[in-house]
Short mmCIF file of C-alpha atoms in Angstrom, two decimals:
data_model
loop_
_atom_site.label_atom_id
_atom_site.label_comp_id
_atom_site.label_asym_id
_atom_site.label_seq_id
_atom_site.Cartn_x
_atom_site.Cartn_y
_atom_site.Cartn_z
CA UNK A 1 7.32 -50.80 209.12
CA UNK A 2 6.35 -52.81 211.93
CA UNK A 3 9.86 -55.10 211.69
CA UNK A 4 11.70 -52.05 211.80
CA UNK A 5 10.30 -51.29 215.04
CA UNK A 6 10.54 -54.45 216.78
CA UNK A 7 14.46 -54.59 215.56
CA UNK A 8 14.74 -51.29 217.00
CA UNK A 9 16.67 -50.86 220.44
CA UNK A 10 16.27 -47.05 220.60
CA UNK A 11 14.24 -46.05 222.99
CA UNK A 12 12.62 -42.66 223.26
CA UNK A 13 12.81 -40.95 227.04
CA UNK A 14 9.40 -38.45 227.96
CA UNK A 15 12.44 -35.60 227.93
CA UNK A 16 11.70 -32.53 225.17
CA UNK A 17 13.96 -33.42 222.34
CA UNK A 18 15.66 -31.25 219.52
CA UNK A 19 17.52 -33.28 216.88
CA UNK A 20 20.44 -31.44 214.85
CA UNK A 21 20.97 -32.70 211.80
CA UNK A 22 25.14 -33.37 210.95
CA UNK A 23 27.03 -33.02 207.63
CA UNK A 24 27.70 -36.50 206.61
CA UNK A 25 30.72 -37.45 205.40
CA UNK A 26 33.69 -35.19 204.82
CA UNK A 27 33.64 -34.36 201.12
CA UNK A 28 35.15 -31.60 199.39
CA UNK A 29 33.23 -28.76 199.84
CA UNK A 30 32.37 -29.93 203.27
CA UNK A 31 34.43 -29.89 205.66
CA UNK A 32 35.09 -30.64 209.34
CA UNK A 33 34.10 -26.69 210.28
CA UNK A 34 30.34 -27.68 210.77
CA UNK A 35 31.26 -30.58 213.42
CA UNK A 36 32.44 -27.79 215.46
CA UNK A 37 29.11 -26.06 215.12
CA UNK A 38 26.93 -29.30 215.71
CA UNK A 39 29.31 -30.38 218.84
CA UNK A 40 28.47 -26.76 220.24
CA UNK A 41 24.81 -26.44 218.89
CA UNK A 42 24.53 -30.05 221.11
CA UNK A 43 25.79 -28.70 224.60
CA UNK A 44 23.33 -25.38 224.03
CA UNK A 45 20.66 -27.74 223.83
CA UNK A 46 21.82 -29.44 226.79
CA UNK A 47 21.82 -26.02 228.81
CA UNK A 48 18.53 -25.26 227.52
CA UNK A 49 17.17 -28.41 229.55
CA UNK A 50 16.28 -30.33 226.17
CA UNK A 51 17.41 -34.04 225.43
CA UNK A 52 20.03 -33.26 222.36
CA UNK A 53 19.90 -35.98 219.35
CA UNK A 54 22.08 -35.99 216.89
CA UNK A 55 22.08 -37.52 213.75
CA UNK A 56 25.33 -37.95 211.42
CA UNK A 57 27.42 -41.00 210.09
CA UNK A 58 30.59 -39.81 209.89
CA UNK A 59 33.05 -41.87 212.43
CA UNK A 60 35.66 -39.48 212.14
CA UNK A 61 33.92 -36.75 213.84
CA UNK A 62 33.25 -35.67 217.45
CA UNK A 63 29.53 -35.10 216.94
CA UNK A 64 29.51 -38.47 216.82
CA UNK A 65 31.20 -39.33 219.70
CA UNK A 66 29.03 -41.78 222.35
CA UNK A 67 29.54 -39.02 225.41
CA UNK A 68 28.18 -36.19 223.22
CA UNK A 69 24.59 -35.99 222.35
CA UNK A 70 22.24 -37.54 224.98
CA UNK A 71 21.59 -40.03 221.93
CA UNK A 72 22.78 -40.33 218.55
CA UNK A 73 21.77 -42.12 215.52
CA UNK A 74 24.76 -43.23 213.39
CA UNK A 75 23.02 -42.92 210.14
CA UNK A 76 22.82 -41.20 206.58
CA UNK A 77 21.08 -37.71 206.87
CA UNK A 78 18.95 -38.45 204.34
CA UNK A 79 15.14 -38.13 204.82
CA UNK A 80 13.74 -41.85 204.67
CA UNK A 81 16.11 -42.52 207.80
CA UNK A 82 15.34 -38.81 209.54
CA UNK A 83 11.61 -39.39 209.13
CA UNK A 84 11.49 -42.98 211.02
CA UNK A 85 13.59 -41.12 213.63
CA UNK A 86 11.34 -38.29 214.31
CA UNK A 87 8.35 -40.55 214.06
CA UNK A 88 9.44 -42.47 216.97
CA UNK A 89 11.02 -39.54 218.96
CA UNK A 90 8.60 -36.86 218.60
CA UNK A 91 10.85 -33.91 218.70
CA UNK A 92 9.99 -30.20 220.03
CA UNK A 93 11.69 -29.14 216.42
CA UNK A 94 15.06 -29.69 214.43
CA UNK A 95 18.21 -28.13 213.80
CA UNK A 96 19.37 -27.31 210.11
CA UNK A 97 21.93 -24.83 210.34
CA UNK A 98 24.45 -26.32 211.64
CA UNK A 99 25.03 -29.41 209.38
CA UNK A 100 26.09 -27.30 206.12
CA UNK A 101 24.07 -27.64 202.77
CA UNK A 102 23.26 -31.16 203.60
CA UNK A 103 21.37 -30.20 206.62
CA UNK A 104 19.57 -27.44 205.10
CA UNK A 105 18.45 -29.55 202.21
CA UNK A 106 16.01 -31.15 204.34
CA UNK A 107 14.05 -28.50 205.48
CA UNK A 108 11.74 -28.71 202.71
CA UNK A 109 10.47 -31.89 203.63
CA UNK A 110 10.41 -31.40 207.52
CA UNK A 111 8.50 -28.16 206.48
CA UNK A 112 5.83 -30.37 204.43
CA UNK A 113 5.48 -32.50 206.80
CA UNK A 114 4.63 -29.91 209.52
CA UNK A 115 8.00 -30.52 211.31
CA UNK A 116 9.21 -27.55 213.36
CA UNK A 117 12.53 -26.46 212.18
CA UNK A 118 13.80 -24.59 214.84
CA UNK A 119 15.21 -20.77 214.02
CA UNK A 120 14.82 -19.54 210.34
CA UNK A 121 11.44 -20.79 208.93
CA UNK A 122 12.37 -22.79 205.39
CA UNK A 123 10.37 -20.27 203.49
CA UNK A 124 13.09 -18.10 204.44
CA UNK A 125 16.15 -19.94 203.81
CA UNK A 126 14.25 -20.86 200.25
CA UNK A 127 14.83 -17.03 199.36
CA UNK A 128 18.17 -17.11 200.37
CA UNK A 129 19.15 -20.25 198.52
CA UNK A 130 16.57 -19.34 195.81
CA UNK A 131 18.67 -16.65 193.61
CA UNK A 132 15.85 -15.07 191.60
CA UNK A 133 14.30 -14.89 194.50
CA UNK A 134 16.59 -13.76 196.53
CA UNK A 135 17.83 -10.76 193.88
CA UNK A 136 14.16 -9.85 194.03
CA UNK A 137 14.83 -9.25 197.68
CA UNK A 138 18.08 -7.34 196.75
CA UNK A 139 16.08 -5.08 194.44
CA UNK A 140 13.15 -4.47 196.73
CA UNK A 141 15.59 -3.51 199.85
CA UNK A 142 17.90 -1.44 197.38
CA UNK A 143 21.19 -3.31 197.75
CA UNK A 144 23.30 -3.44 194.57
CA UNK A 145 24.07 -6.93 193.22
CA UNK A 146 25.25 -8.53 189.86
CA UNK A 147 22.59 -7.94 186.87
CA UNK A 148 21.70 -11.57 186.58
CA UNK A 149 18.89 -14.04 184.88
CA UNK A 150 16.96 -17.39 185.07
CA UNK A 151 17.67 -19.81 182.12
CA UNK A 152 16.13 -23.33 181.71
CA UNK A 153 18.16 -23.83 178.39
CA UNK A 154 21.31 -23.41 176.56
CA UNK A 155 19.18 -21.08 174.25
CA UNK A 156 18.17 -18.91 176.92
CA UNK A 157 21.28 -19.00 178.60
CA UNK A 158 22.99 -17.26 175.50
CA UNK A 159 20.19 -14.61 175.52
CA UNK A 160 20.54 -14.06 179.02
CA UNK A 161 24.45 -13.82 179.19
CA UNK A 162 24.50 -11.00 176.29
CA UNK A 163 21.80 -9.01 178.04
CA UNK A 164 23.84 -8.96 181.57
CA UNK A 165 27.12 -9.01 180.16
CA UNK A 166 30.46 -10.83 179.61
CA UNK A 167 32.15 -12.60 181.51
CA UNK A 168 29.57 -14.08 183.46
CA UNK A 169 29.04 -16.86 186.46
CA UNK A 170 27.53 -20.20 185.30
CA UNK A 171 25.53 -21.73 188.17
CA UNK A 172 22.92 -23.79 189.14
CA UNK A 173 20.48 -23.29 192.06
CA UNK A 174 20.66 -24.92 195.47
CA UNK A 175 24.44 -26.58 195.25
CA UNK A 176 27.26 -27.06 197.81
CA UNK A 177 30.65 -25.50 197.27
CA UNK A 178 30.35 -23.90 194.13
CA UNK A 179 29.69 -27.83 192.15
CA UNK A 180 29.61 -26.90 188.37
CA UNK A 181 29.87 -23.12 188.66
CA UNK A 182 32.09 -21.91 185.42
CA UNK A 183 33.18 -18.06 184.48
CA UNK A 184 32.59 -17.94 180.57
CA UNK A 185 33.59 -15.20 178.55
CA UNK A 186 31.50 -16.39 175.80
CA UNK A 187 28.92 -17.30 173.56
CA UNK A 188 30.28 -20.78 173.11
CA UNK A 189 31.71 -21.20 176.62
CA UNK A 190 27.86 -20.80 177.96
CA UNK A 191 26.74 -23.10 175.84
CA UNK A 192 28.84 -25.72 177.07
CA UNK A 193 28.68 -25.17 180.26
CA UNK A 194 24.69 -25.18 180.37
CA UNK A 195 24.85 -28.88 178.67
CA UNK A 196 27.34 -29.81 180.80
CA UNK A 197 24.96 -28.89 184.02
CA UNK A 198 21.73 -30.21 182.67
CA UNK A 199 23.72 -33.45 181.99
CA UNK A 200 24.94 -33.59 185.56
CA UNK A 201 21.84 -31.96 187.29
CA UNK A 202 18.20 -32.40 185.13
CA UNK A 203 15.54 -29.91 185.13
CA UNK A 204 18.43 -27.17 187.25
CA UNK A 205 17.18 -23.73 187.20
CA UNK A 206 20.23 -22.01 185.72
CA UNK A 207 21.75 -18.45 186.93
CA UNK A 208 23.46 -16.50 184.65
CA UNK A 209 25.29 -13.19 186.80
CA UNK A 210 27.50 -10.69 185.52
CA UNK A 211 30.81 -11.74 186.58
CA UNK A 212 32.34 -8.58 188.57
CA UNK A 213 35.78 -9.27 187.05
CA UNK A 214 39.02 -8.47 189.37
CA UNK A 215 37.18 -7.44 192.32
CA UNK A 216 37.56 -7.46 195.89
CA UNK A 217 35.64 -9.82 197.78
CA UNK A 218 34.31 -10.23 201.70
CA UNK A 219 32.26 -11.75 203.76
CA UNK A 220 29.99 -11.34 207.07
CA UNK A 221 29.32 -13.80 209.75
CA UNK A 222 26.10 -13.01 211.91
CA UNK A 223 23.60 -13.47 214.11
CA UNK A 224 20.17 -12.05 214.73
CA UNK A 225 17.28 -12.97 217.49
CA UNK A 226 14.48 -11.20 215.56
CA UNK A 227 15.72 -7.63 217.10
CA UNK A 228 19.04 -7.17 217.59
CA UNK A 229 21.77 -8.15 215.17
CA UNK A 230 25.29 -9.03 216.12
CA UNK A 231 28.22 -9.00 213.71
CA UNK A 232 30.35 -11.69 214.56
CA UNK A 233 33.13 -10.70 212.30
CA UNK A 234 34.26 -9.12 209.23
CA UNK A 235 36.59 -11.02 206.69
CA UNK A 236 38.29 -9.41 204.19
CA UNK A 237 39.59 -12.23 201.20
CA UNK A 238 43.15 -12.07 199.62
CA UNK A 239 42.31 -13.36 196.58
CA UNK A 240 39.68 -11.57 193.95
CA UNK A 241 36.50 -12.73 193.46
CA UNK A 242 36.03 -15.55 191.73
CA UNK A 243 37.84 -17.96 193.96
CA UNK A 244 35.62 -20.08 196.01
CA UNK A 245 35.31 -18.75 199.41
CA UNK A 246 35.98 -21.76 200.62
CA UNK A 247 39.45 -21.59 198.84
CA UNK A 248 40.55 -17.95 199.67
CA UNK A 249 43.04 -16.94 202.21
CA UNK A 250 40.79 -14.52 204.40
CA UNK A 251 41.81 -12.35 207.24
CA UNK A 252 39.91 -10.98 210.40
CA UNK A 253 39.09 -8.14 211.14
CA UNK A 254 39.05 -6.62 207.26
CA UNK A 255 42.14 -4.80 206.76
CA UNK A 256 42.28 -2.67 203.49
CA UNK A 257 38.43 -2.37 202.54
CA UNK A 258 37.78 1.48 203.67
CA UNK A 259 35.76 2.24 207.15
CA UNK A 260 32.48 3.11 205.00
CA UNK A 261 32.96 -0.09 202.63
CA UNK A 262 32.97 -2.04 206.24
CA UNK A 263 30.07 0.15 208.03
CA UNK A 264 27.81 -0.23 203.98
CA UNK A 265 28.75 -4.05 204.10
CA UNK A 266 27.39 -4.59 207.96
CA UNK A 267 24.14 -2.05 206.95
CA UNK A 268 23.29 -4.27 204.11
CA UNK A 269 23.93 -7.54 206.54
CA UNK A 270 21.28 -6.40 209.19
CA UNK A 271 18.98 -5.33 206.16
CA UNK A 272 19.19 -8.76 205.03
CA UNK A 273 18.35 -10.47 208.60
CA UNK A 274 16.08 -8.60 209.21
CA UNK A 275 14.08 -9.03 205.71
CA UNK A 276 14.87 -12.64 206.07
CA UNK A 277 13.21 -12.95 209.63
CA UNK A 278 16.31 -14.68 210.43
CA UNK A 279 16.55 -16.45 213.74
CA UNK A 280 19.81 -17.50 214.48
CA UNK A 281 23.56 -17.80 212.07
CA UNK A 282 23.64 -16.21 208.33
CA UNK A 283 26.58 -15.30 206.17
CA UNK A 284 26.46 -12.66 203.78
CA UNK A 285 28.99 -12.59 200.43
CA UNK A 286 30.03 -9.21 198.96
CA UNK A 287 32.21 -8.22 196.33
CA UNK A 288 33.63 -4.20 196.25
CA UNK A 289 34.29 -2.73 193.28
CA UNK A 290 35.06 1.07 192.91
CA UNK A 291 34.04 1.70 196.00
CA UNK A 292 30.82 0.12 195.34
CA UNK A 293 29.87 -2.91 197.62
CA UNK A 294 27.40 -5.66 195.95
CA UNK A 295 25.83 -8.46 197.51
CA UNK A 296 26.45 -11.76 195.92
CA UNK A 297 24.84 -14.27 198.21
CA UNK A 298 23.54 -15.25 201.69
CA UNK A 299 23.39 -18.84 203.28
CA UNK A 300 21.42 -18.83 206.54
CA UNK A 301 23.09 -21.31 208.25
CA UNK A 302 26.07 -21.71 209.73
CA UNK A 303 29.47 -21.16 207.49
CA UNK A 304 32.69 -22.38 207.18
CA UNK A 305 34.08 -19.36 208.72
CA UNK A 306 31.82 -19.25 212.28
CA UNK A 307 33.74 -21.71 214.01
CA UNK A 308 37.09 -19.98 212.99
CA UNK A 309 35.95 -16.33 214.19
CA UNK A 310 34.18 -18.28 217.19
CA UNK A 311 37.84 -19.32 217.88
CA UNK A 312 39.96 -15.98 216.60
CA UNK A 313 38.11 -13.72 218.88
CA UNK A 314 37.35 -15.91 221.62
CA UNK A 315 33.74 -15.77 221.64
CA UNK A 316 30.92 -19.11 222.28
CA UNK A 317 29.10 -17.93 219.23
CA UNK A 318 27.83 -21.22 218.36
CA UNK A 319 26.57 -21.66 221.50
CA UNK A 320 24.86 -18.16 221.91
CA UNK A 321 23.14 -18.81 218.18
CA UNK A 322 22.11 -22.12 219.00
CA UNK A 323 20.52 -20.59 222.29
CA UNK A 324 18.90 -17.81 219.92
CA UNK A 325 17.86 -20.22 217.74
CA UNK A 326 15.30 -22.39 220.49
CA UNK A 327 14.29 -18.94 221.64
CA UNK A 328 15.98 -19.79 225.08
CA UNK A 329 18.05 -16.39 225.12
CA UNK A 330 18.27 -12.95 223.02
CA UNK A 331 21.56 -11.32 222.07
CA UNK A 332 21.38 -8.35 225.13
CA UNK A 333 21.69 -11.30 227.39
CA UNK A 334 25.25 -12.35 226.55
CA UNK A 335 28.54 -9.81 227.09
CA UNK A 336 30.57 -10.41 223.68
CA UNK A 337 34.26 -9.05 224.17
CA UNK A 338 36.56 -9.84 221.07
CA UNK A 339 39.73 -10.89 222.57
CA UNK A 340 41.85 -10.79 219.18
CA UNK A 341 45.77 -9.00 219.19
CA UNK A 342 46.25 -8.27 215.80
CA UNK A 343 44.90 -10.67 212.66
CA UNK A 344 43.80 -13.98 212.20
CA UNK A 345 44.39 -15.76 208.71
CA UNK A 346 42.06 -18.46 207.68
CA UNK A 347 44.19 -20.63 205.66
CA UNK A 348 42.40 -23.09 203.11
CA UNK A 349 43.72 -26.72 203.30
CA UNK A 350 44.01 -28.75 200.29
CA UNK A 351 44.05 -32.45 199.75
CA UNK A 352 45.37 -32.93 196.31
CA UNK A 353 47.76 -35.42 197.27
CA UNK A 354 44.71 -37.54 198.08
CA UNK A 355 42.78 -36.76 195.18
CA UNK A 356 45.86 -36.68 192.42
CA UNK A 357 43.14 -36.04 189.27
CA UNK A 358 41.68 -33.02 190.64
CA UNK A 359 42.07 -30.04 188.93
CA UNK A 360 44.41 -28.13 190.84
CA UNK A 361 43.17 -24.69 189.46
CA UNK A 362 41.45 -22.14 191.79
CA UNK A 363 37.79 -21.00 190.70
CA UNK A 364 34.58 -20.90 191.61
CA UNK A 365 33.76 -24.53 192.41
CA UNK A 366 35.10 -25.45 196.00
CA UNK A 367 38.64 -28.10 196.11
CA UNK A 368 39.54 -26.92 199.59
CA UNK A 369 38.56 -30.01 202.77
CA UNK A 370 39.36 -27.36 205.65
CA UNK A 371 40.82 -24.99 206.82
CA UNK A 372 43.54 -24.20 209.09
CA UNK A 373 44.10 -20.67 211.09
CA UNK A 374 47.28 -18.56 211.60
CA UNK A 375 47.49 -15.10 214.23
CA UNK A 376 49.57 -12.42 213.04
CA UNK A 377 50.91 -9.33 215.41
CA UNK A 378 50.28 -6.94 212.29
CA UNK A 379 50.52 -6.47 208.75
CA UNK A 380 53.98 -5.97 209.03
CA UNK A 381 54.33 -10.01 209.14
CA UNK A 382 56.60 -11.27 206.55
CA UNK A 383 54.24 -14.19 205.94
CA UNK A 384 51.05 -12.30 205.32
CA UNK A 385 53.04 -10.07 203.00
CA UNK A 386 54.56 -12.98 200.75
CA UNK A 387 50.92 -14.53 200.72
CA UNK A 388 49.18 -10.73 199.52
CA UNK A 389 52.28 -10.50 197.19
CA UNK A 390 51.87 -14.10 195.79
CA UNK A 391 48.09 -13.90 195.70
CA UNK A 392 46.57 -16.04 192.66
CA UNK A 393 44.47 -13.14 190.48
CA UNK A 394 44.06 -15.82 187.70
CA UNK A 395 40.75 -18.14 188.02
CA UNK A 396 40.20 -21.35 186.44
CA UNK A 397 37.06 -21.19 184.12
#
């Protein structure tokens, strides 16, 4: 321990720190959306009169640019390099929410280790990420969502699938972008799939949810200082349910879900913060069916989707959450005007010409590396109709 020390030519200022923690590399499933959110997250801290620190090792990036962070370590975000750095820093707390999945990871062991993450406690986010746990929540605040169960075996996989119903989702707990989720419409198909995750990922607690077959499917991005909670927008997918959200054409503001589908889907979202204690960014999945809106996940953190409605209406929000999040500022403080003249498109962007063996199929597991974004006057466009026309309503299994 001691060499590393000596060999080390960072050194820390008597400044209050906050670290954020990046997203690594870009890998499928994620993407270039949450540098946007650390680069912001960064100058909040700045204006909050904090030393920002930022740690990510991906040269592509502008988090990772010299003139960004008041200091940045160039280095895997994985814990045995993030503990040496907080050691010797001494941080007021960390960021997790704006580095994606790999970011929020960590917050188990920062938590353990008495580390202050800064906005949603990890207890928290473990309910969210947690899906018994979380559809515990569901049940207790009344908000409808898939029948689903727990399964540590193929055995009790079967059982649980026939008790909730075919088709169902195959999934395994605490994953990024969908990895080895499968739709099986059988007894077989389960069975395979669960031996096919326990090879990959030992010892996974596996989920088992009714698959809401051929439904629609939307998604909230928001923000809540322990009071008040803000919907930042409301994004209504083209494709059905199924498709990784990561993969779906989505447009902003919703535009043929029904007023009292939208108003239900925001009610449940504040429900959810609120339950959650959030403190800072969450994003809340639905899927509508008959009329009926179900919740199918949360991730408290920063999505895909915040810097692209950040940018479609116009709005800092990464810098007002990140100033929620240190408890510098609460939502009344900020005048949020959506400057938006019609309909913005989030348009997935694929790489297969990089990765020629990947399955080209759309399902639930993620093949999208970012995302690009096209405005439309109205619905009237001839682009937006060929793409709602054209819309893929088969999934891969």
């Amino acid at each position: 321990m001691n060499q590393t020390i000596s060999s080390n030519e960072s050194i820390p200022s008597q400044k209050k720190k906050i670290i954020v923690l990046g997203s690594g590399p870009n890998r499928i499933g994620q993407g270039i959306e949450f540098d946007y959110c650390c680069v912001h997250g960064l100058l909040a801290i700045k204006e909050c009169g904090y030393e920002a620190i930022m740690i990510n090792c991906n040269p592509e990036t502008v988090s990772t640019d010299f003139d960004m962070a008041d200091k940045l370590y160039f280095e895997p975000v994985y814990w045995e390099h993030l503990w040496e750095i907080i050691e010797l820093e001494q941080p007021e707390g960390v960021i997790v929410q704006l580095g994606g999945q790999t970011a929020l990871k960590l917050a188990k062991k920062l938590t353990e280790k008495g580390i202050k993450i800064i906005g949603t406690s990890f207890d928290s986010m473990d309910i969210a990420e947690d899906r018994g746990r979380f559809s515990d929540l569901l049940k207790d605040l009344d908000i409808p969502y898939p029948a689903y169960g727990t399964a540590f075996t193929a055995d009790e996989a079967i059982e649980v699938a026939n008790k909730v119903g075919y088709p169902v989702l195959v999934r395994p707990s605490y994953v990024l972008g969908g990895q080895r989720m499968r739709i099986v419409i059988n007894d077989d198909e389960v069975e395979k799939a669960v031996i096919s995750l326990l090879k990959h990922i030992p010892n996974n607690k596996i989920l088992i949810d009714h698959f809401l077959d051929r439904c629609q499917e939307a998604e909230i991005d928001g923000i809540f200082d322990g009071e008040e909670f803000h919907v930042m927008g409301v994004m209504e997918h083209i494709e059905p349910a199924g498709i990784h959200s990561g993969d779906s054409n989505a447009v902003l503001p919703a535009f043929n879900l029904t007023p009292l589908e939208v108003t239900t889907m925001e009610y449940y979202a504040e429900k959810i913060a609120r339950a959650l204690d959030i403190r800072g960014l969450i994003n809340i999945q639905f899927a509508i069916k008959d009329g009926k809106v179900y919740v199918i996940e949360a991730n408290p953190r920063a999505s895909r989707t915040t810097p692209f409605i950040a940018k479609a209406y116009q709005i800092p929000y990464l810098n007002i959450a990140t100033k929620v999040m240190i408890g510098a500022a609460k939502l009344k403080e900020f005048t949020m005007e959506k400057k938006l003249d019609g309909f913005a498109i989030k348009e997935p962007v694929f790489s297969f010409n990089k990765f020629p063996n990947v399955n080209k199929e759309l399902g639930p597991e993620m093949k999208s590396t970012g995302e690009a974004i096209r405005f439309i006057k109205d619905l009237r466009d001839p682009y937006f109709r060929t793409l709602y026309k054209e819309k893929s309503m088969y999934l891969s299994k």
